Every structure is written in structure tokens, then in C-alpha cells.
Amino acid sequence: MKVRPLLASFVFAIFVTTAASAAKPDPAKTRAYIDHAWNTLTRSADECRALVDPKTPSSSVVYMAWHVTPPASLVASAERCHVKLANLPAPTREVGDIEPKTLPAQGLLYLPHPYVVPGGMFNEMYGWDSYFIVLGLVADHRNALALDMVDNALYEIEHYGAVLNANRTYYLTRSQPPLLSAMMTAVLDDPASFPDAQARRAWLERAYPEAVHNYELWTRKQHLAGNTGLARYFDYGHGPVIESPTSDYYVGVIRWLLAHPSQNPGYLIKAPQHPDAAQAAGLKTTSCDVTTSKICAGDWLDGYRLTADYYLGDRAMRESGFDTDFHFGPWGGSTEQYAGTGLNSLLYRYERDLQHFATELGKTADAERWGRAAEARRAAMNKYLWQPKQGRYMDYDFVTGKVSTDPYLTMFYPLWAGVASKQQAGELVKQLKLFERKGGLAMSTRVTGAQWDAPYGWAPTNWIAAKGLDDYGFHADAVRISCEFTGTIDRSFARDGTIREKYNMYLGNADVNITAGYKQNVIGFGWTNGVYLKMRNLIEAHGGCKAPAVRAVEHGPAPVPG
């Protein structure tokens, strides 16, 4: 009885795929998809699809801050959706104030306004995704929803300690790349965001102290990159992350390290699979707590476990948003050791934005303080990250005192942030040949099997590079890259009718074959939608795409297998 419907569905799927593959790329059709996607990706607290946890649908919990009384509308939604409401057990003024492992159950953190999720599989609002989504919403004249997104980020700071990785309890120990001030600027700079100048100023007066508090997370001791004056990524939790449902990911790390012993930075220790009490007590310090974490207990293979330092780096890697990469050590396991060009560029821009906000609000002393902070960061970046002989920014391992030898696309973040001098910008443009391919800019020069390395490219990093180049007057480069990347999206959409979270820059399509880490190529996709709209605007502002881009194919070294 079930065979025929399945067969019919299969035949129909083949027909649709064949028809899509024969279609010609059409930006108008891509644009129409994006316009519809905003609605399908929007969530709010009055919808069951937002409140019900797809991981535990029968026992979903929505948490509010410890002192917050749920609004009547949320109570009604929770009852209708069969979702439990609860309060966090303590105040969360800072990230890390609550250890998620101590909660009786993990759940969604309440947000009062509608928001756009990255893709259809999500029901939470993500930290750095939201900036690029807001850019797209503003470009698409959905100003009310864009402002809701920023207001939700401010709500997270006030009630949960910072802009979180996403609004889930297991993210209460980390943030994501600091783009809040840029989100604020996106709505402040659009006249349609507020009814009048008075409302705009009132909003900024309310938002400014929260933006300052969120910035202060990055100047806490744990986020400082030693004595460099720069910042690093850091997660305030311990051991394996609890959002991972099984030990499969970490066992895969062990398996890879055992197969590549020459590339193991020291992430493995010998340990029993079933430790006795004394051995388990020792592992709390050297690895993780097998007595309280089923994931930790299962992180064993062929006599080895992962070190505590690896877990520290793994958590920092997730805060960086580059999960998973091999740039900051295999599987990102040394991320916490690096003063990264990307992070510190974002913080420089944040400091300049705070300076601008303070000036607008008449806070002269604050504005001077932010100006000094930005200049100090610029000086530190020039000291530790800028490599004049190479003409590029490179990340700095402040633990070993060594500069990375692995070029990474974040070297273009200083252009977007405005931290680079004109001379530095001129040198950086020459580095495009390292990353540029048929489909746009790849993340790195090494093929490692991880999604945040070559041959893959992502909307946020392609946009930051293109926008930075354009801001420094390299308009032809910015247009060419934007044409390459939007062309990849158009071709892929014509082929299968979807927009994805990442693309293959070497092939110029959505064909990915990830072997290390997260293997899906999620459909949606919020930040790709936003960047597509911004790139199309940039292209049109400079007269459109010219001849087919060939520079990307002709230049650059061959990929080096990882």
C-alpha cells in the first residue's frame, strides 16, 4: 500500500530535479525565493514551531530569566503547544553565571520579539547570523522585523548576560563574533526604522548601555589574549559541549588524530574506557568528568581520550562561529590560543561604533575613551598581526609566541572594520589570489575536509571581504567577487531550487563533501539571503557584472590536502 505513493514521490522528485538542473540562472527567481523565505524563516513566541524543541518535542522547556514573569500570551502558547515554562535558577548578568549542566533540562530561552532563524531546521536566533540577516531585512525594506532582531539581541544582554551563540540554555556559557554594534548601525542608518528622530534617539539611549555591557564581555580576563592587548574566543563551560547528542563527533576527532599523529598538537592522553573512581577523579582535570557527562564518558577510542585543553579550544572554536575549521589547530582545538585578526577587527569596529554612539548622545568622555581603545587595538594589531613582508594580517598564537603560517580569509576583516591603512589595504588586495576561485572566496588555502576551510566559501566572509574592498576604493575587485558569489547562488538555485548555508568555491556550486565535523549543507539560508541582497545592491551601484570572471580560475596556488 505504501510503495506506490513513495514511488510517485520519487518520480516527481526526479522530475523536479531534472527540470531545475535544466533551468538557467535567473537573479529574479533567486530574489523571489528570498522574499518568500523571510516569512518561512521567521519565528515568534506565539508559534509552536518556535517553542517546541525538535530534539525533545515531548518534553520541551522554555526558560525565562530568573525574575521574569511570563506574559499571558506566552502562557497561552505554552499551554497550546504542550511546552513547559520555567525560570532560570539565578541571575545571569554575565555569560557563565549559570552552568547549563546544572539545569534539570535544556531548553529555549525566551525572546519577546519575532526573529529570523538561519534555516528551516532551527527554531532559535543565532548570534552572528543575525547581523547578516538584519542587513538583508533592511535591504528588503522589512525594517520592523530587523529592529525586532536587534531588540532581541539587547534583551539577551539584559536578561542572559550577552548576545549568545543562540537563545538556548546550553549556550549560556558563550557568545559569538561581536557584531551587535554593526546590527545597531544597520537599523539606525535606515530612516524607515523609526517614526522620527526623537524615537530614534530614545532607542539609542536605551540600547547604548546594553551595547557597552556586551562589549565588556570581550575585555574580561578570560577573553584577553595574554598581554597582547588583543582578544581571543573563550567559552566559560568545561568539557564536551552538551548540545552534542552523542559522542560521535569527539570520537571522530580522536580517530583523526590517531590517523594523523604528526598533526596532533597534543590533544590526546592515554586513559581507560571504564575508569575506576581514582582514575575518574584524575580525568576531571586532565580530560573531562566521566561521572557527570555521558558524552565525556563516551569520548574514548583505542585507549585514548581528549585533553582538557582540547575541550577548551573546541568550545572557543564554537564561539568563533568557525565550527569546524583546521586553521586554529586540527578541528579548531587550539582556538583559545589565538589573537585572531577577525575577532579583533570586529572589536575595533565595535569600539568605533561605540565612539560614534557616545558622540551622538553627547557623552564626550565616553567617546574619547572608545577612541583611545580603538587606537590601542589598532596598534596591537599592527604589532602582532600585521606581517609587512607578506603584506597580510596573520593570526597570532600568544601561547607559543608564533604567528600562524596558514593564510585565512579573515585577513580581509580589517578592511571592513576600517582598521587598515591605505598602504596595508593595497598590500591586502594582492592576497585575493590566495582565496579567489570560480565561485567566490574560499575560507583558506588548505583542503582539510572541514566546512570552514577550502574549498568552501560562506556568505558572511565573502560579504565582509567585498564590502571592505569597496570601502577602500577597490570597486572592481568588490564587484567581481560579488558577481562570482551571487552567480554561485543563482546557479545552485536554478539547479535545485534552494539557497544553502555554504558553497563550493572551486566548483562554483553547492556540492560539498565534508569529512570533518558537520556534514550537512542546510537549506534556508538566512545569512546567504541577506548577503545576496547586499551584493546585488553593490553590483548594481557599480554598473553590474562585467565579463565572466576568469581571474579566480587563473590565479592562486593549488589546494593542499590537509
XYZ file of C-alpha atoms in Angstrom:
562
model
C 0.000 0.000 0.000
C 2.903 2.394 0.719
C 5.059 1.537 -2.289
C 3.091 3.404 -4.929
C 2.920 6.776 -3.131
C 6.635 6.544 -2.378
C 7.362 5.650 -5.994
C 5.252 8.550 -7.210
C 7.062 10.923 -4.875
C 10.409 9.613 -6.069
C 9.481 10.068 -9.737
C 8.179 13.575 -9.026
C 11.426 14.436 -7.195
C 13.446 13.269 -10.207
C 11.262 15.368 -12.497
C 11.671 18.485 -10.350
C 15.428 17.971 -10.025
C 15.831 17.403 -13.749
C 13.758 20.460 -14.576
C 15.695 22.570 -12.086
C 19.048 21.398 -13.407
C 17.994 22.421 -16.928
C 16.892 25.897 -15.821
C 19.043 28.924 -16.492
C 20.248 31.010 -13.557
C 17.832 33.895 -13.041
C 18.527 36.502 -10.338
C 14.864 37.500 -10.379
C 13.842 33.978 -9.365
C 16.519 33.864 -6.675
C 15.238 37.189 -5.423
C 11.651 35.927 -5.320
C 12.733 32.895 -3.287
C 14.464 35.138 -0.762
C 11.421 37.371 -0.466
C 9.304 34.346 0.429
C 11.993 32.815 2.654
C 11.855 35.646 5.202
C 8.351 34.512 6.093
C 9.188 30.814 6.298
C 12.245 31.518 8.469
C 10.501 33.875 10.921
C 9.713 32.549 14.387
C 7.931 34.050 17.377
C 6.926 33.002 20.871
C 3.301 32.520 19.853
C 4.167 29.677 17.459
C 4.571 26.022 18.368
C 7.283 25.627 15.729
C 9.383 28.076 17.728
C 8.605 26.764 21.207
C 8.709 23.018 20.644
C 12.242 21.641 20.762
C 12.780 19.361 17.743
C 15.359 17.413 19.762
C 12.931 16.696 22.627
C 9.450 17.500 21.281
C 7.592 15.680 24.039
C 9.390 17.455 26.894
C 10.157 20.933 25.597
C 11.014 23.689 28.066
C 11.111 27.451 27.558
C 13.126 29.374 30.147
C 12.857 32.988 31.188
C 15.288 34.962 33.298
C 15.061 34.232 36.993
C 12.954 37.314 37.838
C 10.733 37.487 34.760
C 7.041 36.678 34.862
C 5.879 35.110 31.597
C 3.458 37.279 29.635
C -0.071 35.960 29.269
C 0.454 35.378 25.551
C 3.399 33.080 26.257
C 1.452 31.170 28.898
C -1.317 30.602 26.376
C 1.140 29.497 23.697
C 2.901 27.119 26.062
C -0.383 25.501 27.028
C -1.466 25.156 23.409
C 1.913 23.758 22.337
C 2.343 21.483 25.402
C 5.539 23.241 26.422
C 6.716 23.729 29.999
C 7.660 27.206 31.228
C 10.408 27.715 33.803
C 12.688 30.394 35.198
C 16.456 30.226 35.324
C 17.551 29.450 38.889
C 19.785 32.527 39.326
C 20.520 35.931 37.782
C 22.531 35.890 34.567
C 24.230 39.253 34.421
C 27.325 37.741 32.803
C 27.924 34.864 30.436
C 28.927 31.880 32.537
C 26.886 32.842 35.609
C 24.903 29.631 35.160
C 26.438 26.292 34.263
C 23.918 24.731 31.852
C 24.774 21.237 33.074
C 23.139 22.066 36.418
C 19.721 22.681 34.881
C 17.183 19.850 35.138
C 16.584 20.069 31.380
C 17.902 22.082 28.456
C 15.541 24.382 26.599
C 14.866 27.508 24.622
C 15.482 30.941 26.151
C 12.522 33.263 25.743
C 12.776 36.226 23.366
C 9.911 38.743 23.230
C 10.030 39.701 19.534
C 9.812 37.804 16.234
C 13.132 36.756 14.706
C 14.575 35.077 11.636
C 16.334 31.745 12.071
C 19.241 30.665 9.838
C 17.480 27.724 8.203
C 14.382 25.588 8.424
C 15.915 23.106 10.865
C 16.394 25.796 13.541
C 13.987 27.454 15.941
C 16.486 29.719 17.722
C 18.050 33.091 16.862
C 21.806 32.861 16.326
C 24.368 35.469 17.307
C 26.440 36.386 14.278
C 23.976 35.057 11.710
C 21.627 37.781 12.879
C 23.811 40.642 11.641
C 23.775 39.441 8.043
C 20.068 38.630 8.315
C 19.420 42.181 9.558
C 21.379 43.568 6.592
C 19.100 41.604 4.287
C 15.922 42.631 6.082
C 16.886 46.300 5.870
C 17.788 45.912 2.194
C 14.407 44.247 1.632
C 12.566 47.041 3.492
C 11.452 44.766 6.327
C 12.523 47.322 8.877
C 10.179 46.326 11.689
C 11.489 42.747 11.695
C 15.090 43.986 11.508
C 14.509 46.169 14.563
C 12.868 43.217 16.346
C 16.036 41.203 15.739
C 18.230 43.890 17.299
C 15.828 44.342 20.204
C 16.002 40.605 20.864
C 19.799 40.837 20.971
C 19.509 43.665 23.517
C 17.058 41.543 25.504
C 19.606 38.724 25.597
C 22.216 41.092 27.020
C 19.857 42.406 29.697
C 18.441 39.052 30.753
C 21.067 36.431 29.820
C 24.353 38.331 30.070
C 25.367 38.906 26.433
C 24.431 38.246 22.846
C 24.546 34.470 22.992
C 25.630 31.873 20.472
C 21.846 31.369 20.274
C 18.900 31.593 22.669
C 19.250 28.146 24.207
C 20.283 27.249 27.721
C 23.296 25.259 26.600
C 24.687 28.459 25.066
C 24.700 30.385 28.366
C 28.485 29.967 28.528
C 29.455 31.656 25.252
C 28.739 34.396 22.761
C 29.559 34.602 19.043
C 31.534 37.082 16.878
C 30.731 40.581 18.235
C 28.563 42.235 15.591
C 25.943 43.887 17.801
C 27.119 47.455 17.176
C 27.053 46.809 13.432
C 23.492 45.468 13.780
C 22.544 48.628 15.632
C 24.144 50.784 12.955
C 22.235 48.958 10.218
C 18.878 49.952 11.699
C 19.982 53.387 12.893
C 21.221 54.328 9.423
C 17.927 53.448 7.749
C 15.372 56.257 8.078
C 12.484 53.789 7.868
C 13.477 52.049 11.110
C 11.963 54.725 13.362
C 8.963 57.054 13.046
C 11.018 60.153 13.785
C 14.339 61.455 15.124
C 13.059 61.573 18.689
C 12.123 57.878 18.638
C 15.477 57.027 17.088
C 17.386 58.860 19.825
C 15.273 57.311 22.584
C 16.021 53.861 21.201
C 19.755 54.589 21.038
C 19.754 55.890 24.614
C 18.211 52.615 25.740
C 20.424 50.423 23.553
C 23.769 52.108 24.259
C 24.345 50.797 27.835
C 23.451 47.274 26.755
C 25.889 47.536 23.854
C 28.572 48.650 26.297
C 27.829 45.743 28.621
C 28.039 43.292 25.732
C 31.399 44.766 24.693
C 32.762 44.302 28.213
C 32.485 40.524 27.822
C 35.421 40.739 25.387
C 37.632 42.633 27.838
C 37.152 40.243 30.753
C 40.307 38.398 31.773
C 39.207 35.127 30.213
C 38.784 36.750 26.798
C 42.149 38.502 26.790
C 44.894 37.100 24.556
C 47.613 37.200 27.185
C 49.323 40.581 27.444
C 48.980 41.453 23.750
C 46.166 43.950 24.266
C 44.073 41.809 21.923
C 41.168 39.420 22.478
C 40.543 35.735 21.956
C 37.499 33.496 21.810
C 36.605 31.708 25.039
C 33.759 29.591 26.421
C 33.091 29.580 30.163
C 31.990 25.930 30.243
C 34.087 22.802 30.737
C 34.459 19.523 28.902
C 32.485 18.458 25.832
C 29.572 20.660 24.784
C 26.226 19.369 25.937
C 24.350 20.260 22.745
C 26.083 17.329 21.037
C 23.591 14.433 21.373
C 26.233 11.685 21.205
C 29.982 11.184 21.432
C 30.286 10.576 17.696
C 31.826 13.980 16.941
C 34.533 13.687 19.583
C 35.274 10.051 18.778
C 35.760 11.222 15.196
C 38.328 13.745 16.433
C 40.215 11.005 18.285
C 40.093 8.752 15.241
C 41.517 11.501 13.021
C 44.292 12.343 15.474
C 45.307 8.697 15.719
C 45.408 8.501 11.928
C 47.467 11.716 11.660
C 49.927 11.523 14.574
C 52.302 14.088 13.049
C 49.498 16.689 13.099
C 48.418 16.052 16.697
C 49.298 19.120 18.822
C 48.942 17.049 21.986
C 45.164 16.679 22.160
C 45.254 13.006 23.254
C 46.015 11.262 26.534
C 46.069 7.583 27.322
C 43.131 6.648 29.522
C 40.866 3.658 30.212
C 37.443 3.338 28.670
C 35.913 2.493 32.044
C 37.981 4.318 34.688
C 37.737 3.447 38.357
C 36.934 6.126 40.932
C 40.514 7.332 41.302
C 41.083 7.437 37.557
C 37.796 9.265 37.039
C 38.811 11.866 39.603
C 42.063 12.479 37.729
C 40.281 12.782 34.392
C 38.263 15.720 35.740
C 41.477 17.738 35.498
C 43.247 16.140 32.560
C 40.230 15.455 30.329
C 36.589 15.754 31.411
C 34.196 14.447 34.053
C 33.098 10.964 33.027
C 30.855 10.712 36.095
C 28.537 13.585 35.155
C 28.679 13.660 31.345
C 27.583 10.764 29.155
C 29.264 12.487 26.211
C 32.548 12.658 28.113
C 32.246 9.026 29.169
C 31.826 8.018 25.544
C 34.740 10.111 24.251
C 37.173 7.204 24.073
C 38.795 5.244 21.272
C 41.590 2.673 21.209
C 42.898 3.624 24.639
C 42.783 7.413 24.215
C 40.737 10.358 25.424
C 40.836 14.049 24.581
C 42.648 16.500 26.835
C 41.025 19.274 28.852
C 42.918 21.797 26.708
C 41.351 20.348 23.577
C 37.862 20.803 25.035
C 38.746 24.393 25.943
C 39.753 25.051 22.346
C 36.737 23.187 20.987
C 34.393 25.427 22.952
C 36.253 28.563 21.855
C 36.032 27.364 18.262
C 32.251 27.271 18.583
C 32.162 30.833 19.895
C 34.232 31.887 16.866
C 31.469 30.639 14.560
C 34.043 28.664 12.570
C 32.846 25.249 13.611
C 34.658 23.278 12.337
C 37.987 24.549 10.966
C 41.614 23.405 10.928
C 43.080 26.897 10.908
C 43.268 27.169 14.692
C 44.697 23.674 15.091
C 43.124 20.411 13.884
C 39.369 20.535 14.492
C 39.822 24.082 15.850
C 41.220 22.617 19.046
C 43.645 25.478 19.738
C 41.276 28.380 19.049
C 41.645 29.764 22.574
C 45.396 30.269 21.983
C 44.945 32.763 19.162
C 44.580 36.513 18.985
C 42.600 36.378 15.765
C 42.543 39.017 13.047
C 38.821 38.506 12.568
C 37.789 38.923 16.197
C 39.980 41.938 16.842
C 38.817 43.640 13.661
C 35.231 43.205 14.815
C 36.116 44.671 18.208
C 37.876 47.626 16.596
C 34.715 48.318 14.599
C 32.664 47.869 17.797
C 34.828 50.452 19.589
C 34.465 52.917 16.730
C 30.707 52.355 16.692
C 30.509 52.971 20.452
C 32.536 56.138 19.922
C 30.008 57.276 17.327
C 27.024 56.371 19.516
C 28.511 58.191 22.502
C 29.217 61.272 20.411
C 25.656 61.307 19.122
C 24.331 61.034 22.678
C 26.590 63.831 23.921
C 28.717 61.513 26.066
C 32.032 63.223 25.354
C 34.120 61.365 27.927
C 32.786 58.024 26.703
C 33.532 58.930 23.105
C 37.129 59.799 23.979
C 37.521 56.526 25.875
C 36.260 54.482 22.925
C 38.539 56.348 20.558
C 41.558 55.547 22.719
C 40.513 51.890 22.965
C 40.227 51.630 19.178
C 43.636 53.198 18.599
C 45.222 50.903 21.186
C 43.719 47.895 19.434
C 44.920 49.131 16.043
C 48.451 49.477 17.429
C 48.338 45.983 18.923
C 47.047 44.531 15.655
C 49.894 46.202 13.783
C 52.372 44.838 16.308
C 51.199 41.232 16.497
C 49.035 40.558 13.426
C 50.287 42.663 10.519
C 53.119 40.973 8.622
C 54.704 43.671 6.416
C 56.982 41.311 4.493
C 53.989 39.214 3.464
C 51.619 42.155 3.118
C 48.881 40.466 5.117
C 47.349 40.063 8.550
C 48.003 36.695 10.190
C 46.618 35.305 13.430
C 48.932 35.185 16.433
C 49.368 32.256 18.833
C 50.069 34.178 22.024
C 50.800 30.988 23.984
C 53.712 29.927 21.774
C 54.548 33.439 20.599
C 54.326 32.351 16.962
C 52.489 33.822 14.003
C 50.255 31.470 12.049
C 51.658 30.289 8.735
C 48.212 29.325 7.420
C 46.535 32.134 5.401
C 42.883 32.621 6.294
C 40.179 34.750 4.712
C 39.713 36.784 7.892
C 42.814 38.760 6.855
C 40.326 40.974 4.961
C 38.256 41.819 8.055
C 40.474 44.878 8.790
C 39.176 46.443 5.572
C 35.544 46.038 6.629
C 36.388 47.365 10.091
C 38.412 50.307 8.787
C 41.499 49.400 10.789
C 43.903 49.036 7.847
C 45.900 51.940 6.436
C 45.689 52.708 2.713
C 49.107 51.139 2.253
C 48.074 47.986 4.106
C 44.903 47.806 2.046
C 46.948 48.000 -1.140
C 49.036 45.057 0.004
C 45.991 43.063 1.095
C 44.358 43.272 -2.320
C 47.288 41.290 -3.695
C 46.301 38.430 -1.361
C 42.977 37.828 -3.112
C 44.752 35.360 -5.404
C 45.178 33.028 -2.424
C 41.428 32.585 -1.967
C 39.574 33.610 -5.113
C 38.101 30.860 -7.235
C 35.268 30.407 -9.704
C 32.546 30.692 -7.072
C 33.983 33.441 -4.871
C 36.359 33.488 -1.929
C 37.294 30.221 -0.207
C 38.000 30.311 3.516
C 41.589 29.085 3.312
C 44.249 27.659 1.045
C 44.084 24.151 2.529
C 41.556 21.425 1.811
C 41.100 19.750 5.194
C 37.630 18.245 4.993
C 36.233 20.824 7.446
C 33.445 23.140 6.376
C 35.240 26.354 7.388
C 38.282 25.592 5.223
C 38.833 25.350 1.472
C 37.204 24.634 -0.880
C 34.194 26.072 0.891
C 33.039 29.663 0.988
C 30.413 31.343 3.110
C 28.201 34.377 2.700
C 29.401 36.312 5.783
C 33.112 36.166 4.995
C 32.570 36.862 1.290
C 30.488 39.907 2.159
C 32.930 41.259 4.741
C 35.750 40.990 2.200
C 33.743 42.513 -0.650
C 32.377 45.355 1.474
C 35.832 46.122 2.846
C 37.349 46.225 -0.625
C 34.589 48.523 -1.808
C 35.006 50.846 1.177
C 38.725 51.247 0.395
C 38.060 52.074 -3.238
C 38.790 48.684 -4.797
C 35.443 48.698 -6.536
C 36.316 46.379 -9.410
C 37.524 43.696 -7.002
C 34.427 44.084 -4.823
C 32.113 43.810 -7.826
C 33.948 40.837 -9.290
C 33.791 38.879 -6.028
C 30.133 39.800 -5.549
C 29.360 38.640 -9.087
C 31.197 35.372 -8.508
C 29.421 34.626 -5.243
C 25.921 35.679 -6.305
C 26.492 33.767 -9.539
C 27.179 30.656 -7.477
C 23.927 31.169 -5.597
C 21.970 31.763 -8.820
C 23.398 28.650 -10.500
C 22.719 26.492 -7.467
C 19.199 27.836 -7.078
C 18.456 27.134 -10.726
C 19.722 23.606 -10.187
C 17.785 22.577 -7.084
C 15.538 25.452 -6.037
C 17.250 26.090 -2.704
C 19.648 28.516 -1.052
C 22.282 26.941 1.176
C 24.441 27.895 4.135
C 27.743 27.298 2.268
C 29.075 26.654 -1.214
C 31.993 25.055 -3.022
C 34.115 27.926 -4.310
C 36.274 25.759 -6.536
C 33.276 24.357 -8.404
C 31.013 27.386 -8.044
C 28.073 25.353 -6.772
C 26.549 23.819 -3.637
C 28.306 20.464 -3.929
C 30.021 19.838 -0.618
C 31.781 16.745 0.666
C 32.659 17.442 4.280
C 34.592 14.753 6.129
C 35.475 16.532 9.384
C 32.709 17.848 11.597
C 29.245 18.899 10.478
C 28.421 17.396 7.115
C 25.036 18.953 6.281
C 24.517 21.871 3.910
C 21.440 23.382 5.491
C 18.690 24.919 3.383
C 17.345 28.381 4.138
C 19.518 30.244 4.467
C 19.290 33.454 6.445
C 22.721 34.974 6.042
C 23.078 33.837 2.448
C 19.778 35.564 1.653
C 20.944 38.772 3.306
C 24.355 38.802 1.660
C 22.865 38.049 -1.748
C 20.687 41.161 -1.494
C 23.586 43.338 -0.320
C 25.884 42.057 -3.059
C 23.261 42.656 -5.726
C 22.920 46.234 -4.483
C 26.696 46.677 -4.602
C 26.856 45.234 -8.119
C 24.068 47.490 -9.377
C 25.636 50.550 -7.757
C 28.763 49.995 -9.859
C 27.099 49.231 -13.153
C 26.530 45.487 -12.982
C 28.657 42.428 -13.626
C 31.133 42.716 -16.464
C 32.714 39.900 -18.475
C 32.727 36.457 -16.836
C 35.274 36.380 -14.036
C 38.334 34.368 -15.080
C 40.849 35.733 -12.607
C 39.523 33.393 -9.951
C 40.362 30.348 -12.054
C 43.713 31.562 -13.307
C 45.246 32.689 -10.027
C 46.121 31.076 -6.751
C 48.042 28.045 -5.571
C 46.738 24.555 -5.929
C 44.866 23.306 -2.854
C 46.976 21.480 -0.323
C 45.270 18.394 1.140
C 45.010 18.524 4.919
